[in-house]
CSV table of C-alpha atoms in Angstrom, one decimal:
chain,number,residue,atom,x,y,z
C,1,UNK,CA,-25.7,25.4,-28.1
C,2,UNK,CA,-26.8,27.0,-31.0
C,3,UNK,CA,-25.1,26.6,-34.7
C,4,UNK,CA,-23.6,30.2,-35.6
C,5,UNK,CA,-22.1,31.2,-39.1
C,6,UNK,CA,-18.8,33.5,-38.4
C,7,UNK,CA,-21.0,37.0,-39.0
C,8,UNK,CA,-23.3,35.6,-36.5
C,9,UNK,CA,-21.0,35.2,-33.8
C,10,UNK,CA,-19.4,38.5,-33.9
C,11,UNK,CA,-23.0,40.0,-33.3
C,12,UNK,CA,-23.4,37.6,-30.7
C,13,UNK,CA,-19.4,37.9,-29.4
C,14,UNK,CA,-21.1,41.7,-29.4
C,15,UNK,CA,-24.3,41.5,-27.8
C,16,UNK,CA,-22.6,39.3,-25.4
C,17,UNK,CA,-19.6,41.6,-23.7
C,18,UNK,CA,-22.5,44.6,-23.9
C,19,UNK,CA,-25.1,43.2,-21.6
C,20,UNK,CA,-22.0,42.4,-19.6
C,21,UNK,CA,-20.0,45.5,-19.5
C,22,UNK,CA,-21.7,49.1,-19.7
C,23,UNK,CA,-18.3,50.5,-21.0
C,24,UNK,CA,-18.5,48.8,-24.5
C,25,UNK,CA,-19.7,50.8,-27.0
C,26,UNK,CA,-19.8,50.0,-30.6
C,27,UNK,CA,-19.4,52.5,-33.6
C,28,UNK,CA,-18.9,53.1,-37.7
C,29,UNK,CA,-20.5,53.0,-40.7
C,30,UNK,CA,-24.2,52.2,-40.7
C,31,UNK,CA,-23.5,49.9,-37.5
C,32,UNK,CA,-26.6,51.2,-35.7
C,33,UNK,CA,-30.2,51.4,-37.6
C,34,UNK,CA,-28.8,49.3,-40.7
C,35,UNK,CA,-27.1,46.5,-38.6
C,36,UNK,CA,-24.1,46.6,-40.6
C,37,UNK,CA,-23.0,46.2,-44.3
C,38,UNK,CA,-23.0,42.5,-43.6
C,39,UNK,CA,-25.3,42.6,-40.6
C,40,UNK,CA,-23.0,41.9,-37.8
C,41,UNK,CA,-24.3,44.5,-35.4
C,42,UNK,CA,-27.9,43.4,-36.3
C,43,UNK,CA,-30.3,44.2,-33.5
C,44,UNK,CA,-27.5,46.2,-31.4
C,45,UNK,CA,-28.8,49.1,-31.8
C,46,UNK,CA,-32.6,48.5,-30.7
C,47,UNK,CA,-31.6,46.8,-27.8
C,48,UNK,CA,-29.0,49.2,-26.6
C,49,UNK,CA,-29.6,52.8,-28.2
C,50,UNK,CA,-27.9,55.1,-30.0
C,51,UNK,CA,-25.4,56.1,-27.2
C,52,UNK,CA,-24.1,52.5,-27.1
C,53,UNK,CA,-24.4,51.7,-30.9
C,54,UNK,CA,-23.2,55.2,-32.8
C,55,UNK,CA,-23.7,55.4,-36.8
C,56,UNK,CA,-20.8,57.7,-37.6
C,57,UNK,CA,-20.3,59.6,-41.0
C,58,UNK,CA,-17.9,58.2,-44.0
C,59,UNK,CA,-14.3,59.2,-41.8
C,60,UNK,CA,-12.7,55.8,-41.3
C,61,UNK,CA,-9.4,58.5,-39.2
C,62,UNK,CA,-12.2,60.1,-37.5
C,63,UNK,CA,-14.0,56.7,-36.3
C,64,UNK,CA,-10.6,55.6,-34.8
C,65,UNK,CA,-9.5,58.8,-33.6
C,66,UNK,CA,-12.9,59.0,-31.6
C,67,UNK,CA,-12.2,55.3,-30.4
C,68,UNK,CA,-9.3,56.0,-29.3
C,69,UNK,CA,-10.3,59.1,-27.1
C,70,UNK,CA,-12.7,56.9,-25.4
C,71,UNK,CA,-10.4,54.2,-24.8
C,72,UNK,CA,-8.4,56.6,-23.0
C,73,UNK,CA,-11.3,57.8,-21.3
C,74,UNK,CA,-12.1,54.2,-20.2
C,75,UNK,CA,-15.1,52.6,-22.4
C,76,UNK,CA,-14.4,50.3,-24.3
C,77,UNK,CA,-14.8,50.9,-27.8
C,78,UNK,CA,-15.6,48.4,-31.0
C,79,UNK,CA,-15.3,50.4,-34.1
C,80,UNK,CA,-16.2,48.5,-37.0
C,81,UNK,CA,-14.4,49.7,-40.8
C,82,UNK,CA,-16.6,48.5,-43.2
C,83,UNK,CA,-14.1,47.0,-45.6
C,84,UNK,CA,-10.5,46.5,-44.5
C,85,UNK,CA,-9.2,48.4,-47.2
C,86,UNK,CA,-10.6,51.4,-45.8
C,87,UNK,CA,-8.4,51.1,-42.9
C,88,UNK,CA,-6.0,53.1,-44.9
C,89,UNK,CA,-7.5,56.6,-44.2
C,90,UNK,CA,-7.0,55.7,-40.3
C,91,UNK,CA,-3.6,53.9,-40.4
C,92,UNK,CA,-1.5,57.2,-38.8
C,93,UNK,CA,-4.3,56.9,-35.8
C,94,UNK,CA,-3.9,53.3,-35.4
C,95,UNK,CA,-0.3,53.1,-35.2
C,96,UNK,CA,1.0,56.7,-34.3
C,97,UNK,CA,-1.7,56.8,-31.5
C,98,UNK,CA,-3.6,53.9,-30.6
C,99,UNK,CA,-0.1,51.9,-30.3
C,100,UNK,CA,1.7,53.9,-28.9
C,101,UNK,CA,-0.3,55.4,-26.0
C,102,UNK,CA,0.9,52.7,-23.5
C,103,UNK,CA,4.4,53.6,-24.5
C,104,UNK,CA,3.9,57.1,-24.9
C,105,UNK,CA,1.7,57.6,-21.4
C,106,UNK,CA,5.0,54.9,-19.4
C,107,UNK,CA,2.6,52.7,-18.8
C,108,UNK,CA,-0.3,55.6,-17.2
C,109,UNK,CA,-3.1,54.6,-19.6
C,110,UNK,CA,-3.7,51.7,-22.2
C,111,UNK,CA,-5.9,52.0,-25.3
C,112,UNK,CA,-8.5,49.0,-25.0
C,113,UNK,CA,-9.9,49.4,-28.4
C,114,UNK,CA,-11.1,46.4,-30.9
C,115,UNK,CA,-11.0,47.5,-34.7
C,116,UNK,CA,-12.8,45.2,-36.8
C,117,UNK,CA,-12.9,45.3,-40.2
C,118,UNK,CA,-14.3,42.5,-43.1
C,119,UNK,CA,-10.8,40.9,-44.2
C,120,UNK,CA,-9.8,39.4,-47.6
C,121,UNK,CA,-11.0,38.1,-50.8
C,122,UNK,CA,-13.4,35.7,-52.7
C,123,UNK,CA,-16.6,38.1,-52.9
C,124,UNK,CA,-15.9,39.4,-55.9
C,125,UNK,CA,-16.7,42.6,-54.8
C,126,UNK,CA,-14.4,46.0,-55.8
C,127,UNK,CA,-11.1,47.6,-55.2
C,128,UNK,CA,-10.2,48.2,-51.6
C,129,UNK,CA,-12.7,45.8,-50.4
C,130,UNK,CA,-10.9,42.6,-51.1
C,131,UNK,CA,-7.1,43.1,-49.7
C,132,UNK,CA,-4.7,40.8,-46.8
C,133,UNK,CA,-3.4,44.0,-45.0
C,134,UNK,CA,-2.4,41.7,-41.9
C,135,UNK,CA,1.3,42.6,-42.2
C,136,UNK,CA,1.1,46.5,-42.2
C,137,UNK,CA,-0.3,45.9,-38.5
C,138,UNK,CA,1.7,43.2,-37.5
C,139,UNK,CA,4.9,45.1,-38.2
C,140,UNK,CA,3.4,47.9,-35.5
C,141,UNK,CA,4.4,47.1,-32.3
C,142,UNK,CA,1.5,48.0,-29.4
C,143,UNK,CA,-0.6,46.5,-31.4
C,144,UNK,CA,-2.4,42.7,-31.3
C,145,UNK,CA,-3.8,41.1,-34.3
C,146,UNK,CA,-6.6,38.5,-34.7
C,147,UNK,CA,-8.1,36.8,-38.3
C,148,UNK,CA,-10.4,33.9,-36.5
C,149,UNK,CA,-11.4,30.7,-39.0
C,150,UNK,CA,-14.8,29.3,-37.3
C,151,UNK,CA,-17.6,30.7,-35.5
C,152,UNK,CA,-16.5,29.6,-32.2
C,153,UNK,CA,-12.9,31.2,-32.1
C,154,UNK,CA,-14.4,34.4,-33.6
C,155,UNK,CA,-17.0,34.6,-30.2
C,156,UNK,CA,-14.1,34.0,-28.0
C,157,UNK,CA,-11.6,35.3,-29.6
C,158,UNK,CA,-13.7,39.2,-30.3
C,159,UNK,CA,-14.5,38.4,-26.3
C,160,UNK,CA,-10.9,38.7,-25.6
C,161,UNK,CA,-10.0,41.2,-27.9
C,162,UNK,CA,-12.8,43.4,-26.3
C,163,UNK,CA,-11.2,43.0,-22.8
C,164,UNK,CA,-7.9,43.0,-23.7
C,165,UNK,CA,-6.2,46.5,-22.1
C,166,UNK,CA,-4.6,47.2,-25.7
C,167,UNK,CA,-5.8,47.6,-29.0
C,168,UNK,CA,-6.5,44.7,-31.1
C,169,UNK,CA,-6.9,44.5,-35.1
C,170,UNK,CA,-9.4,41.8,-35.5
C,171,UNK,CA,-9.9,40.7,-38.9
C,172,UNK,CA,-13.3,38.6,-40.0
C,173,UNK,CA,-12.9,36.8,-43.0
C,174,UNK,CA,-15.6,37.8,-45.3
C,175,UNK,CA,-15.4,34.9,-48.0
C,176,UNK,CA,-16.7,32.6,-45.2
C,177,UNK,CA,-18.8,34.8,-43.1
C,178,UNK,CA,-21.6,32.4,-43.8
C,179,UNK,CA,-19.9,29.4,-45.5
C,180,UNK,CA,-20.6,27.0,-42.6
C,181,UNK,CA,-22.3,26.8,-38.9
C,182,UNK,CA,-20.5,25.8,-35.5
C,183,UNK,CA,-22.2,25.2,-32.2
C,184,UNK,CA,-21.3,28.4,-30.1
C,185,UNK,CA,-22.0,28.7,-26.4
C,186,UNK,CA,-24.7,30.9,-25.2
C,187,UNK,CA,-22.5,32.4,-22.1
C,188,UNK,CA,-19.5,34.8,-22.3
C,189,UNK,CA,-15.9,32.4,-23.1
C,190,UNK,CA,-12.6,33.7,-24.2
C,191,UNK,CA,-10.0,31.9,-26.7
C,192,UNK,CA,-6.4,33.1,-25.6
C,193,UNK,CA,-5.0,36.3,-28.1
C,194,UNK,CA,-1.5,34.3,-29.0
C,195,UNK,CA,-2.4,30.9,-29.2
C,196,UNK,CA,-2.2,28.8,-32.1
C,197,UNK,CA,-5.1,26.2,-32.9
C,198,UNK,CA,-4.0,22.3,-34.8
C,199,UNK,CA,-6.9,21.7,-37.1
C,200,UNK,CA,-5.3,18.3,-38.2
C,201,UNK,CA,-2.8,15.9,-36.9
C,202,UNK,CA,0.4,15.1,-39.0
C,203,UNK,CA,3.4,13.8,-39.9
C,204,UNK,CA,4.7,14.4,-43.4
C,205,UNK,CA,4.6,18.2,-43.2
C,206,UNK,CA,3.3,21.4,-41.0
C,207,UNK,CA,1.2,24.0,-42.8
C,208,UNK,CA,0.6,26.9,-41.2
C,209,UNK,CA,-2.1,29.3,-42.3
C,210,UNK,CA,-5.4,31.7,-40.8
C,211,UNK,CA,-8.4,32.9,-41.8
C,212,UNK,CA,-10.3,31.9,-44.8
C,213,UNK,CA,-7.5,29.6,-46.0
C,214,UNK,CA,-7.6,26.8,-43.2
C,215,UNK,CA,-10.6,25.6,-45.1
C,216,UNK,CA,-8.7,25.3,-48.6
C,217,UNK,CA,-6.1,23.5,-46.9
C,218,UNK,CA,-8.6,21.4,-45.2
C,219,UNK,CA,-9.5,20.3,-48.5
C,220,UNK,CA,-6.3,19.8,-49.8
C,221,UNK,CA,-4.9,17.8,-47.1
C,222,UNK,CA,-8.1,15.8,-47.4
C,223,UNK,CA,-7.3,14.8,-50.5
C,224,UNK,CA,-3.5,14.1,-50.0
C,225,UNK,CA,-4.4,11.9,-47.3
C,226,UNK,CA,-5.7,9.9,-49.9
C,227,UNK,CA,-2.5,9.3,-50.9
C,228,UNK,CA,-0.9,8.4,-47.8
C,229,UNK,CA,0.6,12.4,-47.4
C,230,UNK,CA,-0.2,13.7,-43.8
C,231,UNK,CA,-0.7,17.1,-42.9
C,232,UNK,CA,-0.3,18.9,-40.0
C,233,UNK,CA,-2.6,22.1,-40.0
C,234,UNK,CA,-2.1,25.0,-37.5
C,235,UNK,CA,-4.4,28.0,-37.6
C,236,UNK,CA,-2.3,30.9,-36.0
C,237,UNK,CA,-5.6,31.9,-35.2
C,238,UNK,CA,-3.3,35.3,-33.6
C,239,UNK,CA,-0.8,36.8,-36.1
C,240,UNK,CA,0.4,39.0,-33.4
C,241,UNK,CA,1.3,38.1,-31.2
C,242,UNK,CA,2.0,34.6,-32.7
C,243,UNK,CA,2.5,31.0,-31.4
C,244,UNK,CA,5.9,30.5,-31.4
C,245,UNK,CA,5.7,27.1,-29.8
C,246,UNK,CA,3.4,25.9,-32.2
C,247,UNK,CA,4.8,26.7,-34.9
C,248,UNK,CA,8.5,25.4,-33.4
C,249,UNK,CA,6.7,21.9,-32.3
C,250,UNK,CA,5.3,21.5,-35.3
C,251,UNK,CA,8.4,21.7,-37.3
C,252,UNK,CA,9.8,19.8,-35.1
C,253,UNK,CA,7.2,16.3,-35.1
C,254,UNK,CA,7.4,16.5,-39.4
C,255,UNK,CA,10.5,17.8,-40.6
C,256,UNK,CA,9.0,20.2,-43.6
C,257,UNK,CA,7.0,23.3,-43.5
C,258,UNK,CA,4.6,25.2,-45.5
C,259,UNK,CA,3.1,28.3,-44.8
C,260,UNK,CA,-0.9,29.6,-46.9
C,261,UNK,CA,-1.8,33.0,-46.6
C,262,UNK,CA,-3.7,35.3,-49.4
C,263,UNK,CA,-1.8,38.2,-48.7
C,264,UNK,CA,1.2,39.2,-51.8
C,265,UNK,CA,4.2,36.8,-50.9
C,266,UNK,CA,6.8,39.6,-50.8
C,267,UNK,CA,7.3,41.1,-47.4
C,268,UNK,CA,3.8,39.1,-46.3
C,269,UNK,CA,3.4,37.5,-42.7
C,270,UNK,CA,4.7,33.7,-44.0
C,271,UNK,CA,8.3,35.6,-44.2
C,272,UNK,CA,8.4,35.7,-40.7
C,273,UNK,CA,7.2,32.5,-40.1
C,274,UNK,CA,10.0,31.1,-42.6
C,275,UNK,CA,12.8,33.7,-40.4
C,276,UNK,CA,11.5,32.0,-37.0
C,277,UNK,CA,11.7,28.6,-38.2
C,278,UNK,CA,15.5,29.2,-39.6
C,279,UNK,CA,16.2,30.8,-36.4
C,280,UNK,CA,13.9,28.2,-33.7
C,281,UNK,CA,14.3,25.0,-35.3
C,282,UNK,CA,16.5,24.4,-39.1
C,283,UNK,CA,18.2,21.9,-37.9
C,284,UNK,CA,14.9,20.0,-37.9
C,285,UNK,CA,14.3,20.6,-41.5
C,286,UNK,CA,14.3,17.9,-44.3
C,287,UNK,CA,13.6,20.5,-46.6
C,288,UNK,CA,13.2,24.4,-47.5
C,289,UNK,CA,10.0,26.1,-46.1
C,290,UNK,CA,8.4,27.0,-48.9
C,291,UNK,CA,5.0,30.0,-49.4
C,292,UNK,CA,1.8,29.8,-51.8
C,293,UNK,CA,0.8,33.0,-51.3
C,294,UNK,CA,-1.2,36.1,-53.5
C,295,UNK,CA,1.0,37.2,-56.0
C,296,UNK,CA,2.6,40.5,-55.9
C,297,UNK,CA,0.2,42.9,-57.5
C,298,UNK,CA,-3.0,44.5,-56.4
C,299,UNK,CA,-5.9,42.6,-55.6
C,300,UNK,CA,-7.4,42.2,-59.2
C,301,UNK,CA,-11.5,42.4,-60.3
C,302,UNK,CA,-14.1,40.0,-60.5
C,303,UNK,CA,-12.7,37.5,-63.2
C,304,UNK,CA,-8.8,37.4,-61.9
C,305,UNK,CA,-9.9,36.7,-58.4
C,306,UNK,CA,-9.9,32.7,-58.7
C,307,UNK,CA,-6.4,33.0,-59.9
C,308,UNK,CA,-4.9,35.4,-57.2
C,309,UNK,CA,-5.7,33.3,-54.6
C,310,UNK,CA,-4.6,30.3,-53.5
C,311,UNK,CA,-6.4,27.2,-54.3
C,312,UNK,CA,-6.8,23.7,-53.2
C,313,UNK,CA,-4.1,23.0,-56.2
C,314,UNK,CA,-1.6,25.8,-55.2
C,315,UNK,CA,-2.1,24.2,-52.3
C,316,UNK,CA,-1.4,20.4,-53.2
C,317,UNK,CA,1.7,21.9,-55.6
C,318,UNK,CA,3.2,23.4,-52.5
C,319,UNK,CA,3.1,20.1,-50.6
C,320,UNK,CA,4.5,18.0,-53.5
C,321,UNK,CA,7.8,20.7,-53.9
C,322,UNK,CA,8.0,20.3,-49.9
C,323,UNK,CA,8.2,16.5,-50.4
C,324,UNK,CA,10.1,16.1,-53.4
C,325,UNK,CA,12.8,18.2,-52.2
């Protein structure tokens, strides 16, 4: 098998699913002859044309109102958004239309469209290129979302998301794009939209997190374990729908919960996850479930960004009030 980076493995979770199935068609932003901003349709278009790879102008409502027209049609479409804060321009598409066509049809046509868009901080790169807008989508129902942590989950999970009869918001965390490599299989595989992944066994307390974090709690329950603390680590992998078991089970075998995420703590995703636990499993709880989260301002430039997010420290802190409760 070869070893993939994360932006590898979408081109190849792409390439993949369009030798497979004539209907998928990719478009957006420079997709096509410049192989993406961070090169994750690289090669598409040569091997499959313009009329499977489309470069589409600067209109982020336009590129998903398209999609969705030939979603209905019956392709299916993967229209990249260059930087997840650009998702904005699009948003009454994506959940006024593209969420609501199974609904609004009684069940006569679906949507199967894939939005992907770069996700998150830790580039140090501008405004609106650097934000956690999981929960605006998550809140939508019709619609599935996916922020994958390693190469292989982002192959079969995009796989999925690409044959999935709904639309799916698949987020790529761009702060790790190439941070490591993962042997991915050659051959088409899926990783099931709503399942929850365990990174790390555990039995002093659950964390719960996704995308670019798992890998700073790696790091910080590697260094707890070095004094005797032992985390549990669940990657939700699939925000919506989520793991409900997971999460419940794990609660359940430690007793204390903690949930990572780099999104602004008020109103962010980990609320939910804090509401299900006190509604699936408090009496298993030794102590509060607390959040280190991004604070509750904008995403701020280059020389704030270390601070905003949360750190291997935060991280460790968040643990220690957990314990010492």
């Amino acid at each position: 098998m070869a070893k993939l980076t994360i932006v590898q493995a979408v081109a190849d979770a792409l390439r993949t699913e369009m030798e497979l199935d004539e209907r998928v068609v990719v478009l957006g932003e420079d997709v096509g002859v410049n192989g993406g901003v961070f090169r994750a349709t690289e090669g598409l278009y040569q091997r499959f044309g313009e009329n499977r790879v489309i470069d589409t102008p600067l209109a982020e409502s336009a590129i998903v109102g398209t999609a969705i027209g030939m979603a209905i049609y019956g392709l299916r479409p993967v229209a990249e958004i260059q930087f997840e804060g650009f998702m904005a321009p699009a948003f009454d598409q994506i959940v006024n239309h593209a969420a609501r066509i199974r609904a609004r049809s009684r069940g006569r046509f679906t949507c199967p469209l894939v939005i992907r868009a770069p996700w998150g901080g830790g580039i140090r790169a501008p405004e609106h290129h650097s934000d956690s807008p999981e929960a605006w989508y998550i809140h939508q129902p019709g619609l599935k979302v996916v922020i994958p942590s390693t190469p292989y989950d982002t192959k079969g999970l995009l796989i999925a998301a690409i044959r999935d009869p709904d639309p799916v918001i698949f987020f790529e965390p761009k702060r790790i794009y190439r941070a490591f490599r993962q042997e991915v299989p050659e051959e088409a595989y899926t990783v099931p939209i709503g399942r929850a992944r365990t990174v790390r066994e555990g039995r002093d307390v659950a964390i719960f997190t996704w995308g670019a974090m798992v890998r700073i709690v790696e790091e910080a329950a590697e260094e707890l374990a070095g004094r005797g603390i032992e985390c549990e680590i669940v990657d939700l992998r699939t925000l919506s729908p989520v793991d409900v078991d997971a999460i419940v089970a794990a609660v359940q075998k430690t007793g204390r919960a903690l949930v990572v995420h780099e999104a602004p703590k008020t109103a962010g995703f980990g609320a939910e996850i804090v509401a299900l636990i006190n509604e699936r499993a408090l009496l298993y709880l030794e102590a509060p479930v607390y959040r280190v989260a991004g604070f509750d301002t904008p995403m701020p430039l280059f020389h704030l960004e270390d601070y905003y997010l949360p750190n291997k420290e935060r991280v460790i802190r968040g643990v220690e009030r957990v314990l010492n409760f």
